[in-house]
PDB file of C-alpha atoms in Angstrom:
ATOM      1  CA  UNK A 230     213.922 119.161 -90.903  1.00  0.00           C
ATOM      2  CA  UNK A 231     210.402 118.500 -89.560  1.00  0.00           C
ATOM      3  CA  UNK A 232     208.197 115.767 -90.081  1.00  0.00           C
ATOM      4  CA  UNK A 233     204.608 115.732 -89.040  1.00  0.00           C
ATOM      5  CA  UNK A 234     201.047 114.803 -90.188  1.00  0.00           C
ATOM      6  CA  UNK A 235     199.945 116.383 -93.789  1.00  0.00           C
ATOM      7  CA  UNK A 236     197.093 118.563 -93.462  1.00  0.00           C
ATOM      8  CA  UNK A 237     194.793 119.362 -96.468  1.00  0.00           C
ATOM      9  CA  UNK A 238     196.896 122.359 -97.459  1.00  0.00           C
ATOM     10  CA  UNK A 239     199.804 120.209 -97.972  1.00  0.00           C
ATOM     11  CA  UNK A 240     197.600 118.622-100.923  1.00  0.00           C
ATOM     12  CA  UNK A 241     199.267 120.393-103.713  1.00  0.00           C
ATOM     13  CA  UNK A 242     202.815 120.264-102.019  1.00  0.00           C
ATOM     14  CA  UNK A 243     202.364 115.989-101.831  1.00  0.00           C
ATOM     15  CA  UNK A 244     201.070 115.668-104.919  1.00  0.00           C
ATOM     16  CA  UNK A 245     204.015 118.093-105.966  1.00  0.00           C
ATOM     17  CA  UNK A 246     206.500 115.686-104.722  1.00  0.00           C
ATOM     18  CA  UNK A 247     204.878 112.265-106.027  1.00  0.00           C
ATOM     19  CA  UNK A 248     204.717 113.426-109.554  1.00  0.00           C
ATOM     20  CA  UNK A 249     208.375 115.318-110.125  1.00  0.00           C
ATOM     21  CA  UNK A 250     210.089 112.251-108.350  1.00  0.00           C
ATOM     22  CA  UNK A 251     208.061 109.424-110.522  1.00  0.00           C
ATOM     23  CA  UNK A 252     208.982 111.662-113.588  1.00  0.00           C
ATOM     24  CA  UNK A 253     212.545 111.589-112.527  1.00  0.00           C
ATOM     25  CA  UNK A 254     213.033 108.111-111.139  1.00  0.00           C
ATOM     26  CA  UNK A 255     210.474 105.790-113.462  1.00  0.00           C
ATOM     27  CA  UNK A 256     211.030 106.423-117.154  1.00  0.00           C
ATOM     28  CA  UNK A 257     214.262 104.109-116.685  1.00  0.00           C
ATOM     29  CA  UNK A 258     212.708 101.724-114.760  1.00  0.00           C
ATOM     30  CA  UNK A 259     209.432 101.439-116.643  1.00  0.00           C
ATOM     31  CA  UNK A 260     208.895 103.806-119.241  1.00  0.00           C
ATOM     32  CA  UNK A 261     206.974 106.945-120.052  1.00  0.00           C
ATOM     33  CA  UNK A 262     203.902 105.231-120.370  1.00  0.00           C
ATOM     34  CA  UNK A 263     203.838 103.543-116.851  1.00  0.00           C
ATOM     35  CA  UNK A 264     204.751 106.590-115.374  1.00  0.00           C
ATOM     36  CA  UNK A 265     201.781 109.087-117.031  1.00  0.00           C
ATOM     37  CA  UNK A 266     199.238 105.932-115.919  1.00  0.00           C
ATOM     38  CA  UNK A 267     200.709 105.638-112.234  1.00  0.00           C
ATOM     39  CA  UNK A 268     200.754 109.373-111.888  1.00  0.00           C
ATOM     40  CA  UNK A 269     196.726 109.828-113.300  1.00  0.00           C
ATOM     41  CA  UNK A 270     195.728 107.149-110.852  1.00  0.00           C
ATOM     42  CA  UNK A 271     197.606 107.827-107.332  1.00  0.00           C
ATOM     43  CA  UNK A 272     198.796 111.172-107.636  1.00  0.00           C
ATOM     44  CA  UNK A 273     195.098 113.354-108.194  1.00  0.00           C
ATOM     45  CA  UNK A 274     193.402 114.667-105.441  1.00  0.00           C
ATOM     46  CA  UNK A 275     191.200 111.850-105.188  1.00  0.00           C
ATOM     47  CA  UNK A 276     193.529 109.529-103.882  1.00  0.00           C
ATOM     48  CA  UNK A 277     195.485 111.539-102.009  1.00  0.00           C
ATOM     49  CA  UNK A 278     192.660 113.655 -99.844  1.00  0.00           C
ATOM     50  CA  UNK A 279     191.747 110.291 -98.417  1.00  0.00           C
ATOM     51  CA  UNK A 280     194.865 109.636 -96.864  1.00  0.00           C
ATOM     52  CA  UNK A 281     195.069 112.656 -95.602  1.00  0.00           C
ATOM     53  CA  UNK A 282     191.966 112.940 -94.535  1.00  0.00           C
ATOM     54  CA  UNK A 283     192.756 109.557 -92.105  1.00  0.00           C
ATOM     55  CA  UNK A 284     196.201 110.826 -90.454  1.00  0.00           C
ATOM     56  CA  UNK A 285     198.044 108.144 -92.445  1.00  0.00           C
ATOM     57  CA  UNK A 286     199.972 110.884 -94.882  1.00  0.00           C
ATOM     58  CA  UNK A 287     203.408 112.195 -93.448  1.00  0.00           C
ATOM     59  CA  UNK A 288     205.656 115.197 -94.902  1.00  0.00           C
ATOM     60  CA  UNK A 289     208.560 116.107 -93.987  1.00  0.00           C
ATOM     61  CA  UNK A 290     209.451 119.505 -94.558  1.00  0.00           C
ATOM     62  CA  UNK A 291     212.828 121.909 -94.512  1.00  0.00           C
ATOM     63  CA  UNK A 292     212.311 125.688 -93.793  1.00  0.00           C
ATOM     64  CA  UNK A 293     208.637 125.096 -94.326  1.00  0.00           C
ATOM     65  CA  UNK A 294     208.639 123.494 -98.128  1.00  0.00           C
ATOM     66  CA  UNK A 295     207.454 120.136 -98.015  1.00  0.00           C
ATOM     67  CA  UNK A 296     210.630 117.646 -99.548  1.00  0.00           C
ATOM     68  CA  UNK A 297     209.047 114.524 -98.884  1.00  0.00           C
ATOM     69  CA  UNK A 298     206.046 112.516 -98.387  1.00  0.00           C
ATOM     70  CA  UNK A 299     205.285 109.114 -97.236  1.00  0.00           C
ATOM     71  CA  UNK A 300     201.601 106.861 -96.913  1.00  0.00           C
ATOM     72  CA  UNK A 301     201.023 104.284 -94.964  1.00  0.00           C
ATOM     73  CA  UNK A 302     198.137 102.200 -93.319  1.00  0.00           C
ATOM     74  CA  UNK A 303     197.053  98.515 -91.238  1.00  0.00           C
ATOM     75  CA  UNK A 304     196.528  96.198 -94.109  1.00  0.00           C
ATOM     76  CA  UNK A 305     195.904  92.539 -92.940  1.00  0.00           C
ATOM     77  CA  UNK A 306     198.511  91.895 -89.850  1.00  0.00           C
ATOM     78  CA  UNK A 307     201.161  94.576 -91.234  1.00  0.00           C
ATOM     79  CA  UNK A 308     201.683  98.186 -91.156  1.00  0.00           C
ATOM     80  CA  UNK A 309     201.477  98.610 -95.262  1.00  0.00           C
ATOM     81  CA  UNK A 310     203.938 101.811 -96.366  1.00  0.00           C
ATOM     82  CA  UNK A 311     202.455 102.156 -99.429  1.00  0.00           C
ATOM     83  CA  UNK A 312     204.425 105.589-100.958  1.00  0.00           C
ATOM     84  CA  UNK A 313     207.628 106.723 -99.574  1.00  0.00           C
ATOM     85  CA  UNK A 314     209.049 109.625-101.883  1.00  0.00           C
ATOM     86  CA  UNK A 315     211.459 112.506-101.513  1.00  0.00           C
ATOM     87  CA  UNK A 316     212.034 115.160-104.234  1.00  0.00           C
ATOM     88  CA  UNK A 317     214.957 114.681-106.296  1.00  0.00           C
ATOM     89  CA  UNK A 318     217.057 117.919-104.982  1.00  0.00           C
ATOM     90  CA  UNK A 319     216.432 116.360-101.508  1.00  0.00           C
ATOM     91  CA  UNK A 320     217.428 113.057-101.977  1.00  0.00           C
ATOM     92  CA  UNK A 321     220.215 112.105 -99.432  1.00  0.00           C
ATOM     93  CA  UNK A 322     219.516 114.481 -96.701  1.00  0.00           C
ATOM     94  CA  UNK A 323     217.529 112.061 -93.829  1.00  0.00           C
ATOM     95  CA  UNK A 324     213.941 113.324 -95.276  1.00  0.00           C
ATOM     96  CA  UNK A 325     213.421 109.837 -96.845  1.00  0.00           C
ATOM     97  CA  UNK A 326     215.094 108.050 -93.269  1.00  0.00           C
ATOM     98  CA  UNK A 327     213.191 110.680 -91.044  1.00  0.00           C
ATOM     99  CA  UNK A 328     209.864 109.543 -92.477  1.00  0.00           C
ATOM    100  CA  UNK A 329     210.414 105.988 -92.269  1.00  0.00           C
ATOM    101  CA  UNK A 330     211.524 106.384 -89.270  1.00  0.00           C
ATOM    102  CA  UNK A 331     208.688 108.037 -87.827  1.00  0.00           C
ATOM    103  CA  UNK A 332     206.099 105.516 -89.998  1.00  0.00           C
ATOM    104  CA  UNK A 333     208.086 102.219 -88.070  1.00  0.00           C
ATOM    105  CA  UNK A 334     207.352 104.369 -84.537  1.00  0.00           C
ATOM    106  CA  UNK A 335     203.937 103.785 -85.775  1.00  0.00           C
ATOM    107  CA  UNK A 336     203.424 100.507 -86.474  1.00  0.00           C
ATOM    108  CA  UNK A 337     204.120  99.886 -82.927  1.00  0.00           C
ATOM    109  CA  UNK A 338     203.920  96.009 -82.357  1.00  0.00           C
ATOM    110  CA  UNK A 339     203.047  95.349 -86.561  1.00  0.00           C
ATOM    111  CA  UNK A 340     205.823  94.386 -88.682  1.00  0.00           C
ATOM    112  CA  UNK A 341     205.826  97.165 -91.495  1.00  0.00           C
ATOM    113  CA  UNK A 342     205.700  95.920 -94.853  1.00  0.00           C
ATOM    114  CA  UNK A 343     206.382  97.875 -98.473  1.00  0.00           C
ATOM    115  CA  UNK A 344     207.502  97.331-101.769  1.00  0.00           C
ATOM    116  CA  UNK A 345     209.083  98.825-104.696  1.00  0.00           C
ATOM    117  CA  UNK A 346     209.532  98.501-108.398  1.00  0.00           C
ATOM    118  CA  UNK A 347     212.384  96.144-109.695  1.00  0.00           C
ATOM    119  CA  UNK A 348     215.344  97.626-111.049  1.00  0.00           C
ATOM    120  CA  UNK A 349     214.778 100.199-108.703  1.00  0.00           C
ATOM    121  CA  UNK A 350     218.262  99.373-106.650  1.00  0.00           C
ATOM    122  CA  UNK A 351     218.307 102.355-105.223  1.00  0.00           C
ATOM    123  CA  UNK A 352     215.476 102.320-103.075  1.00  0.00           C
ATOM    124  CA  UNK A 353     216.494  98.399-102.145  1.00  0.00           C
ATOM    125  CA  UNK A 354     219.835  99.400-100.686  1.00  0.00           C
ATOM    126  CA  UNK A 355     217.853 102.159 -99.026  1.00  0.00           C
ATOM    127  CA  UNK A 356     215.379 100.181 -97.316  1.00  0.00           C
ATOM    128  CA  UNK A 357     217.751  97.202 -96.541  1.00  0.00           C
ATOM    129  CA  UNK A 358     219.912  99.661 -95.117  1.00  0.00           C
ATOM    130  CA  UNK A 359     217.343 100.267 -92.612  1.00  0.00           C
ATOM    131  CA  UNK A 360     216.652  96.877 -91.979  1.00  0.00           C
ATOM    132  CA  UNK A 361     214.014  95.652 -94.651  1.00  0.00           C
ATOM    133  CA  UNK A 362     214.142  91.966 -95.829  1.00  0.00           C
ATOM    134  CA  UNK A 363     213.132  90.716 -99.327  1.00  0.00           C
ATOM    135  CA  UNK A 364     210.393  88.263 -98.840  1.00  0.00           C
ATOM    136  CA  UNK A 365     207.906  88.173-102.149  1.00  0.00           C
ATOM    137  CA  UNK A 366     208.274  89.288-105.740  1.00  0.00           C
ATOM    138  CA  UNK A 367     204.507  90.378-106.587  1.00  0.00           C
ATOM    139  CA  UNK A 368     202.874  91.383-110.417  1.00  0.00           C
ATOM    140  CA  UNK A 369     202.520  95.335-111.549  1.00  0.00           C
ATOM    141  CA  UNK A 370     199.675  96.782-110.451  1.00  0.00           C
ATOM    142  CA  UNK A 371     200.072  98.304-113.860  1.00  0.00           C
ATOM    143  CA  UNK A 372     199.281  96.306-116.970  1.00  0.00           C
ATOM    144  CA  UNK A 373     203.116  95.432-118.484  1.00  0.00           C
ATOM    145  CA  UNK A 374     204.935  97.433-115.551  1.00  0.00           C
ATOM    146  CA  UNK A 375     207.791  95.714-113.781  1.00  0.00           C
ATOM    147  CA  UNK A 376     207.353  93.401-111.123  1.00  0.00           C
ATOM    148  CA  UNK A 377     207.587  95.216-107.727  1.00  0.00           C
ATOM    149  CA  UNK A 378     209.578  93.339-104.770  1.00  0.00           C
ATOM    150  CA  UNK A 379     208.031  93.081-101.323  1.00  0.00           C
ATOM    151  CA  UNK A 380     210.511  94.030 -98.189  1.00  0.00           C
ATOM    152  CA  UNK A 381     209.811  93.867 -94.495  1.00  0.00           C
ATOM    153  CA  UNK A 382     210.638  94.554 -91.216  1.00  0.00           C
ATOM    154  CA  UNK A 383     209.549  92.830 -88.161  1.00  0.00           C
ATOM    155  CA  UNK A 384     207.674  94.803 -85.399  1.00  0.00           C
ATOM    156  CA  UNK A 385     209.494  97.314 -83.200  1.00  0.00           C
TER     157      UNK A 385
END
């Protein structure tokens, strides 16, 4: 497995991973509905390019297909890792670790902050695995989404 900076040509692949993992992992959690408004606002070109276009998007890849993405940027005094998603078939096999991994390298003296959907459990034991506190519960972003729960990790 290799992770390293997207490029523009891994557009398609990241936005490839974003949307088959939301359809997979949301409708549960959310519904249908939340998941066809998330996916029309932060998974079109237009919000991904400019990531991308910064250095802040990460894949990480096996045998040259693209299994997992993650975004991140300084927000405020914190390194904010706003999406963190591996494709379903790839769950489980360090993508998800190797990228988080490599976003905490760069936060170098920030404390790196995220968050994820309640009821999500998986992704909680995931991230407290790796040493991510609980510290807020904050609104959806979405109108009638689930609250989302706000984990962090202090610098280095």
């Amino acid at each position: 497995m290799r992770v390293r900076q997207a490029t523009a040509e891994d557009l398609d692949a990241v936005i490839h991973v974003g949307v088959t993992t939301w359809r997979a992992t949301y409708p549960p959690i959310t519904g249908e509905a939340y998941v066809e408004e998330g996916i029309a606002k932060w998974w079109i070109p237009d919000a991904v390019l400019p990531g991308i276009g910064a250095g802040t998007v990460l894949v990480a890849e096996v045998e040259d297909r693209v299994v997992a993405m993650a975004s991140y940027s300084v927000f405020e005094d914190h390194l904010m890792l706003w999406k963190l998603y591996v494709l379903p078939d790839s769950q489980g096999s360090g993508a998800g670790s190797a990228l988080l991994s490599e976003v905490i390298a760069r936060a170098g003296d920030l404390p790196v902050r995220l968050t994820h959907l309640v009821g999500n459990d998986r992704a909680h034991a995931v991230y407290e695995k790796l040493g991510f506190v609980e510290s807020a519960t904050v609104p959806s972003p979405i109108d009638d989404g689930p609250e989302e729960i706000v984990m962090e990790r202090s610098a280095g």
